[in-house]
Coordinates of C-alpha atoms in Angstrom, one line a residue:
M254 CA -22.7 -31.6 -3.0
L255 CA -22.8 -30.5 0.6
Y256 CA -20.8 -33.5 1.8
L257 CA -17.8 -32.2 -0.1
E258 CA -17.8 -28.6 1.2
G259 CA -15.2 -27.6 3.8
S260 CA -13.1 -30.1 5.7
V261 CA -13.6 -33.8 4.6
V262 CA -12.5 -36.9 6.5
I263 CA -13.2 -40.3 5.0
F264 CA -13.2 -43.6 6.8
F265 CA -13.2 -46.7 4.7
D266 CA -14.2 -50.0 6.3
G267 CA -12.6 -53.0 4.6
S268 CA -14.7 -55.6 6.4
F269 CA -17.6 -55.7 4.0
K270 CA -20.0 -58.7 3.9
N271 CA -18.7 -60.0 0.6
E272 CA -16.4 -59.1 -2.3
I273 CA -19.2 -57.6 -4.4
S274 CA -20.1 -55.1 -1.6
F275 CA -16.4 -54.4 -1.1
N276 CA -15.9 -53.5 -4.8
K277 CA -19.0 -51.2 -4.7
G278 CA -17.6 -49.4 -1.6
R279 CA -14.2 -49.0 -3.3
K280 CA -15.9 -47.5 -6.4
I281 CA -17.8 -45.0 -4.2
L282 CA -14.6 -44.1 -2.4
E283 CA -12.9 -43.4 -5.7
K284 CA -15.7 -41.2 -7.0
I285 CA -15.9 -39.2 -3.7
I286 CA -12.2 -38.5 -3.7
I287 CA -12.2 -37.5 -7.4
N288 CA -15.1 -35.2 -6.9
K289 CA -13.3 -33.5 -4.0
M290 CA -10.0 -33.2 -5.9
M291 CA -11.8 -31.7 -8.9
I292 CA -12.4 -28.6 -6.8
P293 CA -9.0 -26.8 -6.7
N294 CA -9.6 -24.8 -3.5
K295 CA -6.4 -25.7 -1.6
E296 CA -8.4 -27.8 0.8
S297 CA -7.5 -31.4 1.7
V298 CA -9.2 -34.7 2.2
K299 CA -7.9 -37.1 4.9
L300 CA -8.5 -40.9 4.4
F301 CA -8.5 -43.4 7.2
C302 CA -8.7 -47.1 6.5
N303 CA -8.6 -50.3 8.6
I304 CA -6.8 -52.3 5.9
P305 CA -3.4 -53.3 7.4
I306 CA -1.4 -52.1 4.4
F307 CA -2.3 -48.5 5.4
E308 CA -0.4 -47.9 8.6
Y309 CA -1.1 -44.1 8.7
P310 CA -3.9 -41.9 7.4
L311 CA -3.5 -40.4 3.9
T312 CA -3.8 -36.7 3.1
L313 CA -4.6 -35.6 -0.4
N314 CA -4.5 -31.9 -1.3
A315 CA -6.9 -30.3 -3.8
D316 CA -4.8 -27.6 -5.4
N317 CA -3.9 -26.5 -8.9
S318 CA -0.8 -28.7 -9.1
C319 CA -3.0 -31.8 -9.4
R320 CA -0.2 -34.0 -8.1
D321 CA -2.4 -35.8 -5.6
F322 CA -5.2 -36.1 -8.1
F323 CA -3.1 -38.6 -10.1
K324 CA -2.4 -40.7 -7.0
I325 CA -6.0 -41.7 -6.6
D326 CA -5.9 -44.7 -9.0
K327 CA -2.7 -46.1 -7.3
I328 CA -4.3 -45.7 -3.8
T329 CA -7.6 -47.4 -4.6
G330 CA -5.7 -50.1 -6.5
K331 CA -4.3 -51.2 -3.1
F332 CA -7.8 -51.9 -1.7
I333 CA -8.1 -55.6 -2.1
Y334 CA -10.8 -57.7 -0.5
S335 CA -9.7 -60.6 1.8
E336 CA -11.6 -62.7 4.4
D337 CA -8.4 -63.7 6.2
I338 CA -7.6 -60.2 7.5
G339 CA -8.5 -59.1 11.0
Y340 CA -10.0 -55.6 10.6
D341 CA -10.2 -53.0 13.4
D342 CA -13.6 -51.7 14.2
I343 CA -14.2 -48.6 12.0
I344 CA -16.3 -46.8 14.7
D345 CA -13.4 -47.2 17.1
I346 CA -11.1 -45.7 14.5
V347 CA -13.4 -42.7 14.1
V348 CA -13.6 -42.0 17.9
T349 CA -9.9 -42.5 18.4
S350 CA -8.8 -40.3 15.5
F351 CA -10.9 -37.4 16.8
S352 CA -10.0 -38.0 20.5
E353 CA -6.3 -38.1 20.4
E354 CA -4.8 -34.9 21.8
E355 CA -2.6 -34.0 18.9
K356 CA -5.2 -34.4 16.2
S357 CA -8.2 -33.1 18.2
S358 CA -6.3 -29.8 18.8
K359 CA -6.3 -29.2 15.1
L360 CA -9.8 -30.5 14.3
R361 CA -11.5 -28.4 17.0
K362 CA -10.6 -25.3 15.0
K363 CA -12.7 -26.6 12.0
V364 CA -16.4 -26.1 12.2
N365 CA -18.8 -28.6 10.7
T366 CA -16.3 -31.2 9.5
N367 CA -17.8 -33.7 7.1
V368 CA -17.2 -37.3 8.1
L369 CA -17.9 -39.8 5.3
I370 CA -18.0 -43.5 6.5
I371 CA -18.0 -46.0 3.7
S372 CA -19.2 -49.3 5.2
D373 CA -22.1 -51.7 5.2
L374 CA -21.9 -51.8 9.0
S375 CA -22.1 -55.6 8.8
S376 CA -19.2 -56.4 11.1
L377 CA -19.8 -53.9 14.0
S378 CA -19.7 -55.7 17.4
G379 CA -19.7 -54.7 21.0
S380 CA -22.1 -52.9 23.4
K381 CA -24.2 -49.8 23.1
N382 CA -21.5 -47.9 25.0
K383 CA -19.5 -47.8 21.8
I384 CA -22.4 -45.9 20.1
H385 CA -22.7 -43.5 23.1
K386 CA -19.0 -42.6 22.7
F387 CA -19.5 -42.1 19.0
E388 CA -22.4 -39.8 19.6
K389 CA -20.4 -37.7 22.1
C390 CA -17.7 -37.4 19.5
L391 CA -20.1 -36.0 17.0
T392 CA -21.3 -33.3 19.4
K393 CA -17.9 -32.4 20.7
F394 CA -16.3 -31.8 17.3
S395 CA -19.4 -30.7 15.4
L396 CA -19.2 -33.6 12.9
N397 CA -21.6 -34.0 9.9
V398 CA -21.6 -37.8 9.4
Y399 CA -22.6 -39.5 6.2
I400 CA -23.0 -43.2 5.8
F401 CA -22.4 -44.7 2.3
G402 CA -23.3 -48.4 2.4
A403 CA -26.1 -48.8 4.9
E404 CA -29.6 -47.3 5.8
L405 CA -32.5 -48.2 7.9
N406 CA -35.5 -50.3 6.7
N407 CA -33.6 -51.6 3.7
Q408 CA -33.7 -55.4 3.5
S409 CA -30.8 -55.5 1.0
C410 CA -28.4 -54.0 3.6
N411 CA -26.5 -56.5 5.8
T412 CA -26.4 -54.2 8.8
S413 CA -25.6 -55.7 12.2
Q414 CA -27.6 -54.9 15.3
L415 CA -25.0 -52.4 16.5
G416 CA -25.0 -50.9 13.1
T417 CA -28.8 -50.4 13.3
Y418 CA -28.3 -48.5 16.6
L419 CA -25.7 -46.3 14.8
L420 CA -28.0 -45.5 12.0
Q421 CA -30.7 -44.3 14.4
I422 CA -28.6 -41.4 15.7
I423 CA -27.7 -40.2 12.2
P424 CA -30.2 -38.2 10.0
Q425 CA -31.7 -40.5 7.5
E426 CA -31.1 -38.1 4.6
R427 CA -27.4 -38.7 5.2
C428 CA -27.6 -42.5 5.0
F429 CA -27.4 -44.3 1.7
S430 CA -27.3 -48.0 0.8
L431 CA -24.5 -49.1 -1.6
D432 CA -26.8 -49.0 -4.6
R433 CA -28.2 -45.5 -3.7
S434 CA -24.7 -44.3 -2.9
D435 CA -23.6 -45.2 -6.4
D436 CA -26.5 -43.1 -7.8
F437 CA -26.0 -40.3 -5.3
V438 CA -22.3 -39.8 -5.8
K439 CA -22.0 -38.5 -9.4
Y440 CA -19.1 -36.9 -11.2
F441 CA -21.3 -34.3 -12.9
M442 CA -24.7 -32.9 -12.1
A443 CA -27.3 -33.2 -14.9
P444 CA -27.7 -29.9 -16.8
V445 CA -31.0 -28.0 -16.2
V446 CA -32.9 -27.1 -19.4
R447 CA -34.1 -23.6 -19.3
A448 CA -36.3 -21.8 -21.8
I449 CA -34.8 -18.8 -23.5
N450 CA -36.6 -15.7 -24.7
N451 CA -39.6 -17.5 -26.1
K452 CA -39.8 -17.4 -29.9
I453 CA -37.5 -15.7 -32.4
N454 CA -37.5 -15.1 -36.1
F455 CA -34.5 -16.1 -38.2
E456 CA -34.3 -13.4 -40.8
I457 CA -32.8 -14.7 -44.0
D458 CA -33.4 -11.7 -46.2
H459 CA -35.7 -8.7 -46.2
G460 CA -39.2 -10.1 -45.9
C461 CA -38.0 -13.7 -45.7
F462 CA -37.8 -15.3 -42.2
I463 CA -38.1 -18.6 -40.4
P464 CA -39.9 -18.8 -37.0
L465 CA -37.9 -20.6 -34.4
H466 CA -38.2 -21.6 -30.7
G467 CA -35.8 -23.4 -28.4
Y468 CA -34.0 -23.6 -25.2
V469 CA -30.5 -23.1 -23.8
N470 CA -28.6 -26.3 -23.1
H471 CA -25.9 -25.6 -20.6
V472 CA -25.2 -25.8 -16.8
R473 CA -25.9 -22.7 -14.8
I474 CA -23.6 -22.6 -11.8
S475 CA -25.2 -21.0 -8.8
D476 CA -23.3 -18.2 -7.1
K477 CA -22.8 -19.3 -3.5
F478 CA -21.5 -15.9 -2.5
S479 CA -24.4 -13.8 -3.7
I480 CA -24.9 -10.5 -2.1
K481 CA -28.7 -11.0 -2.1
K482 CA -29.7 -11.8 1.5
I483 CA -33.1 -12.2 3.1
I484 CA -34.0 -10.1 6.1
E485 CA -36.4 -11.7 8.6
Q486 CA -38.4 -8.6 9.2
E487 CA -38.6 -7.7 5.5
S488 CA -38.2 -11.0 3.7
S489 CA -40.3 -9.8 0.7
K490 CA -37.9 -7.0 -0.1
P491 CA -34.9 -8.2 -2.1
L492 CA -31.6 -6.3 -1.6
K493 CA -29.8 -4.7 -4.5
R494 CA -26.3 -3.5 -4.9
G495 CA -25.8 0.2 -4.9
Y496 CA -22.8 2.6 -5.4
L497 CA -22.0 5.6 -3.3
Y498 CA -19.7 8.2 -4.6
K499 CA -17.7 10.3 -2.1
N500 CA -15.4 13.3 -2.5
D501 CA -12.0 13.7 -0.9
E502 CA -13.6 14.9 2.4
G503 CA -15.8 11.8 2.6
G504 CA -19.0 13.6 1.6
K505 CA -21.6 12.0 -0.6
I506 CA -21.7 13.0 -4.3
E507 CA -25.1 12.9 -6.0
S508 CA -25.3 10.8 -9.2
D509 CA -26.3 13.9 -11.2
Y510 CA -22.8 15.3 -10.6
V511 CA -20.9 12.1 -11.6
I512 CA -19.2 12.3 -15.0
D513 CA -18.3 9.2 -17.0
A514 CA -14.7 9.2 -18.0
H515 CA -11.9 7.0 -19.3
R516 CA -8.7 6.5 -17.4
Y517 CA -5.7 7.3 -19.6
G518 CA -2.4 6.9 -17.8
N519 CA -2.7 9.0 -14.8
Q520 CA -5.4 11.3 -16.1
L521 CA -9.2 11.0 -16.5
I522 CA -10.7 12.0 -19.9
P523 CA -14.4 12.8 -19.8
F524 CA -16.7 10.7 -22.1
N525 CA -19.2 13.2 -23.5
F526 CA -22.3 12.9 -25.7
F527 CA -20.2 13.7 -28.8
D528 CA -18.5 10.3 -28.4
Q529 CA -21.7 8.3 -28.0
P530 CA -22.9 8.1 -31.7
F531 CA -19.4 7.1 -32.9
H532 CA -18.4 4.6 -30.3
S533 CA -21.5 2.8 -29.3
I534 CA -23.5 -0.1 -30.8
E535 CA -27.1 0.5 -31.8
L536 CA -29.6 -1.4 -29.7
D537 CA -31.8 -3.5 -32.0
E538 CA -35.0 -5.2 -31.3
K539 CA -35.1 -9.0 -30.6
S540 CA -33.8 -10.6 -33.8
L541 CA -31.7 -13.2 -35.4
K542 CA -30.3 -12.1 -38.7
L543 CA -28.3 -14.1 -41.3
L544 CA -25.0 -12.5 -42.2
Q545 CA -23.6 -15.2 -44.5
F546 CA -23.3 -19.0 -45.0
A547 CA -19.8 -20.5 -44.6
P548 CA -18.3 -24.0 -45.2
R549 CA -18.4 -26.1 -42.0
N550 CA -14.7 -26.8 -42.3
D551 CA -13.9 -23.1 -42.1
I552 CA -15.3 -22.8 -38.6
D553 CA -12.9 -23.6 -35.8
I554 CA -14.7 -24.8 -32.7
C555 CA -12.0 -23.4 -30.4
Y556 CA -13.4 -19.9 -31.3
L557 CA -16.9 -20.8 -30.1
E558 CA -18.2 -20.8 -26.6
P559 CA -21.3 -21.7 -24.5
P560 CA -24.1 -21.3 -23.8
V561 CA -25.4 -23.6 -26.5
Y562 CA -28.8 -22.9 -27.9
H563 CA -31.0 -25.5 -29.6
Y564 CA -33.5 -23.9 -32.0
F565 CA -36.4 -25.9 -33.4
I566 CA -38.7 -24.7 -36.1
D567 CA -42.0 -23.2 -35.0
K568 CA -44.7 -25.2 -36.9
S569 CA -47.6 -22.8 -36.2
D570 CA -47.3 -21.7 -39.9
N571 CA -47.0 -24.7 -42.2
D572 CA -45.6 -22.8 -45.1
L573 CA -42.9 -21.1 -43.1
A574 CA -42.1 -24.4 -41.2
K575 CA -41.6 -26.2 -44.5
R576 CA -39.3 -23.5 -45.7
G577 CA -37.2 -23.8 -42.6
E578 CA -37.0 -27.6 -42.8
E579 CA -35.8 -27.4 -46.4
L580 CA -33.3 -24.7 -45.5
I581 CA -31.7 -26.8 -42.7
K582 CA -31.7 -30.0 -44.9
G583 CA -30.1 -28.0 -47.6
M584 CA -27.4 -26.8 -45.2
I585 CA -26.7 -30.4 -44.2
E586 CA -26.4 -31.5 -47.8
R587 CA -24.0 -28.7 -48.7
D588 CA -22.1 -29.0 -45.4
V589 CA -22.4 -25.3 -44.5
V590 CA -23.2 -23.3 -41.4
A591 CA -25.0 -20.0 -40.9
I592 CA -23.3 -17.0 -39.3
G593 CA -25.7 -14.6 -37.8
S594 CA -26.2 -11.6 -35.5
R595 CA -28.6 -12.2 -32.5
T596 CA -30.2 -9.8 -30.1
L597 CA -32.5 -11.1 -27.4
S598 CA -33.8 -7.7 -26.1
K599 CA -33.5 -4.1 -27.0
N600 CA -31.3 -3.5 -24.0
S601 CA -28.7 -6.1 -25.0
K602 CA -26.0 -5.7 -27.6
P603 CA -25.9 -7.9 -30.7
K604 CA -23.8 -11.1 -30.5
L605 CA -22.2 -13.0 -33.3
V606 CA -23.5 -16.6 -33.5
V607 CA -22.7 -19.7 -35.5
M608 CA -25.5 -22.1 -36.3
F609 CA -24.8 -25.7 -37.1
P610 CA -27.6 -27.7 -38.9
A611 CA -28.5 -31.1 -37.5
I612 CA -31.2 -33.6 -36.9
S613 CA -32.4 -34.0 -33.4
K614 CA -31.7 -37.5 -32.0
S615 CA -34.8 -37.5 -29.8
T616 CA -37.4 -36.1 -32.2
S617 CA -35.8 -36.5 -35.6
E618 CA -36.6 -32.9 -36.4
P619 CA -34.3 -30.4 -38.1
I620 CA -32.5 -28.2 -35.6
L621 CA -30.1 -25.4 -35.5
I622 CA -27.4 -25.8 -32.8
T623 CA -26.2 -22.3 -32.1
F624 CA -22.9 -21.3 -30.4
I625 CA -21.7 -17.8 -29.5
S626 CA -18.5 -16.6 -31.1
V627 CA -15.6 -15.5 -28.9
F628 CA -16.0 -12.2 -30.8
K629 CA -19.3 -11.6 -28.9
E630 CA -20.1 -8.1 -30.1
S631 CA -21.3 -7.4 -33.6
L632 CA -18.3 -7.0 -35.9
K633 CA -18.1 -4.0 -38.2
F634 CA -15.2 -4.5 -40.7
S635 CA -13.5 -1.4 -41.9
K636 CA -13.1 -1.0 -45.7
F637 CA -9.5 0.1 -46.4
P638 CA -9.2 2.4 -49.4
L639 CA -7.3 1.2 -52.5
G640 CA -4.8 3.3 -54.3
E641 CA -4.1 6.9 -53.5
K642 CA -6.3 8.5 -50.9
T643 CA -7.6 12.0 -51.4
I644 CA -8.0 14.1 -48.3
E645 CA -9.6 17.5 -48.2
S646 CA -7.5 20.3 -46.7
L647 CA -8.1 20.9 -43.0
T648 CA -9.9 24.1 -41.9
T649 CA -8.5 26.3 -39.1
R650 CA -11.2 25.0 -36.8
E651 CA -10.3 21.3 -37.5
V652 CA -6.6 22.0 -36.9
A653 CA -7.5 23.6 -33.6
L654 CA -9.7 20.7 -32.7
M655 CA -6.9 18.3 -33.6
D656 CA -4.4 20.2 -31.5
S657 CA -6.7 20.2 -28.5
Y658 CA -7.1 16.4 -28.8
V659 CA -3.4 15.9 -28.9
D660 CA -2.8 18.2 -26.0
A661 CA -5.3 16.3 -23.9
M662 CA -3.7 13.0 -24.7
I663 CA -0.1 14.0 -23.9
L664 CA 0.9 13.1 -20.3
E665 CA 3.4 14.8 -18.1
S666 CA 5.1 11.4 -17.4
H667 CA 8.1 10.5 -19.5
D668 CA 7.3 6.8 -19.3
N669 CA 6.7 5.5 -22.9
R670 CA 4.1 3.0 -21.6
Y671 CA 1.7 5.9 -21.0
K672 CA 2.0 7.5 -24.4
P673 CA -1.0 7.4 -26.7
E674 CA 0.8 5.3 -29.4
N675 CA 1.7 2.7 -26.8
T676 CA -1.7 2.5 -25.1
A677 CA -4.0 -0.5 -25.7
D678 CA -7.2 1.5 -25.3
P679 CA -8.9 1.1 -28.7
F680 CA -10.9 4.3 -28.1
Y681 CA -7.8 6.4 -28.1
Q682 CA -5.9 4.3 -30.6
N683 CA -8.8 5.1 -33.0
K684 CA -8.6 8.8 -32.1
L685 CA -4.9 8.9 -32.6
S686 CA -5.1 7.1 -36.0
I687 CA -7.7 9.6 -37.3
I688 CA -5.6 12.5 -36.1
L689 CA -2.3 11.3 -37.6
E690 CA -4.0 10.2 -40.8
K691 CA -5.6 13.6 -41.3
A692 CA -2.5 15.6 -40.3
T693 CA 0.1 13.7 -42.3
K694 CA -2.2 12.4 -45.2
E695 CA -0.8 8.9 -44.7
D696 CA -2.6 5.6 -44.3
I697 CA -1.0 4.1 -41.2
Y698 CA -3.1 0.9 -41.0
D699 CA -1.0 -2.2 -41.1
K700 CA -3.0 -4.6 -43.3
S701 CA -0.8 -7.6 -42.6
Y702 CA -1.5 -7.2 -38.9
I703 CA -5.2 -7.2 -39.5
E704 CA -4.9 -10.3 -41.7
G705 CA -2.9 -12.0 -39.0
I706 CA -5.7 -11.4 -36.4
L707 CA -8.4 -12.8 -38.7
N708 CA -6.4 -15.9 -39.6
L709 CA -6.5 -19.0 -37.4
D710 CA -3.7 -19.7 -34.9
S711 CA -2.2 -22.9 -36.1
E712 CA -0.8 -23.8 -32.7
K713 CA -4.1 -23.2 -31.0
V714 CA -5.9 -25.3 -33.6
E715 CA -3.5 -28.2 -33.0
K716 CA -4.1 -28.0 -29.2
C717 CA -7.8 -27.9 -29.6
R718 CA -8.1 -30.7 -32.1
N719 CA -8.9 -33.3 -29.5
I720 CA -11.4 -31.0 -27.8
E721 CA -13.1 -30.2 -31.1
K722 CA -13.6 -33.9 -31.8
K723 CA -15.2 -34.5 -28.4
F724 CA -17.4 -31.4 -28.8
S725 CA -18.5 -32.5 -32.3
D726 CA -19.3 -36.0 -31.1
H727 CA -21.3 -34.7 -28.1
Y728 CA -23.5 -32.3 -30.2
N729 CA -23.6 -34.5 -33.3
L730 CA -22.0 -31.8 -35.4

């Protein structure tokens, strides 16, 4: 929505041809202001109007407080159509507002101000000199003018002769009739359906799988501040971000001499190849594996997040397709969902997904609507020992290794926040737990704390109840 970027000034003309056109223009005004206010970027939108009830222009701020957002309904409610009011010319208001010394001194600092004129241009009168003044104003203040309510060569528009002259100096891609304006100004852009990694097999058990194919159903927001730029001389060569390491003297350090390390308090602890097998996740091939079935009521939607994947059954094999259809129908009858682990490439880590069975509204086919869990990475639950735990006696080498770990983790600072037992780093918490458990022969795991993490937060569930209902209704869950 280019017309909403940067500084926005709106001019609403109350002198429409009839009440129907007036109400359409008021609806367009409300949608434009709401769209602008839904972008909390601390910018403002200024509204000028020739309705006598508004003596001064209104300024609405788009910030996180949202105070002005809730004033929109009250403001637009004051826009009432009347044939007995003498309206000032909207073009004169545009030129005057930008030409007054006090306002122009502020507006000159803003480049490419977007001016949105909501009018059917049916009541414009006067000579062409008025259009010439308007054109000079556009050039002087670098204004990007959009007309919502009139366009050239449209018989449904009630544009006056002077209004036709005005439309001729404005790019036609910025002029919209009332009907086209209502279609153009939308609250939300339609999501783009993008294909995912072709086909994937849903592995139920060893040797038992269901072939699936689908697409991701979510909005991809483009990054307007991308570092990728196109050089005119070498437009075919895309730029990539690189990192340059320098020493204290400012000299370049080659990547071969860079050591991966963890920051621990005010120290750096190297991350060597001994840590890799114990603290990394194996990279699987592309797969979708079933972990377990669970009752639908046990799944809290507030712990799920987009993107949402729609998986259909691949019918290239009739026997496998029939098996998949019966499975999804059985899940619907028993009101259960499938919890699985999905990997889309060998270079990506597994993600925990929850698959809801459903029937597609458009094709009436069985479908698995798949969400990603907030616990994105594959979960590996630890099995806590029951009863007394037997520990082998430590060797001299193990004791020395334990001492070296403890010495490396002790900091010179006396601040308790930087001590190992008070550090949130799970890598060192795990190391510390193993060391203390081995040295003292005690099980220091707090089972009640683990249970509290796995249980649902009742307060969060209560807050998300309304969101869950809307989510369920939208995806037919």
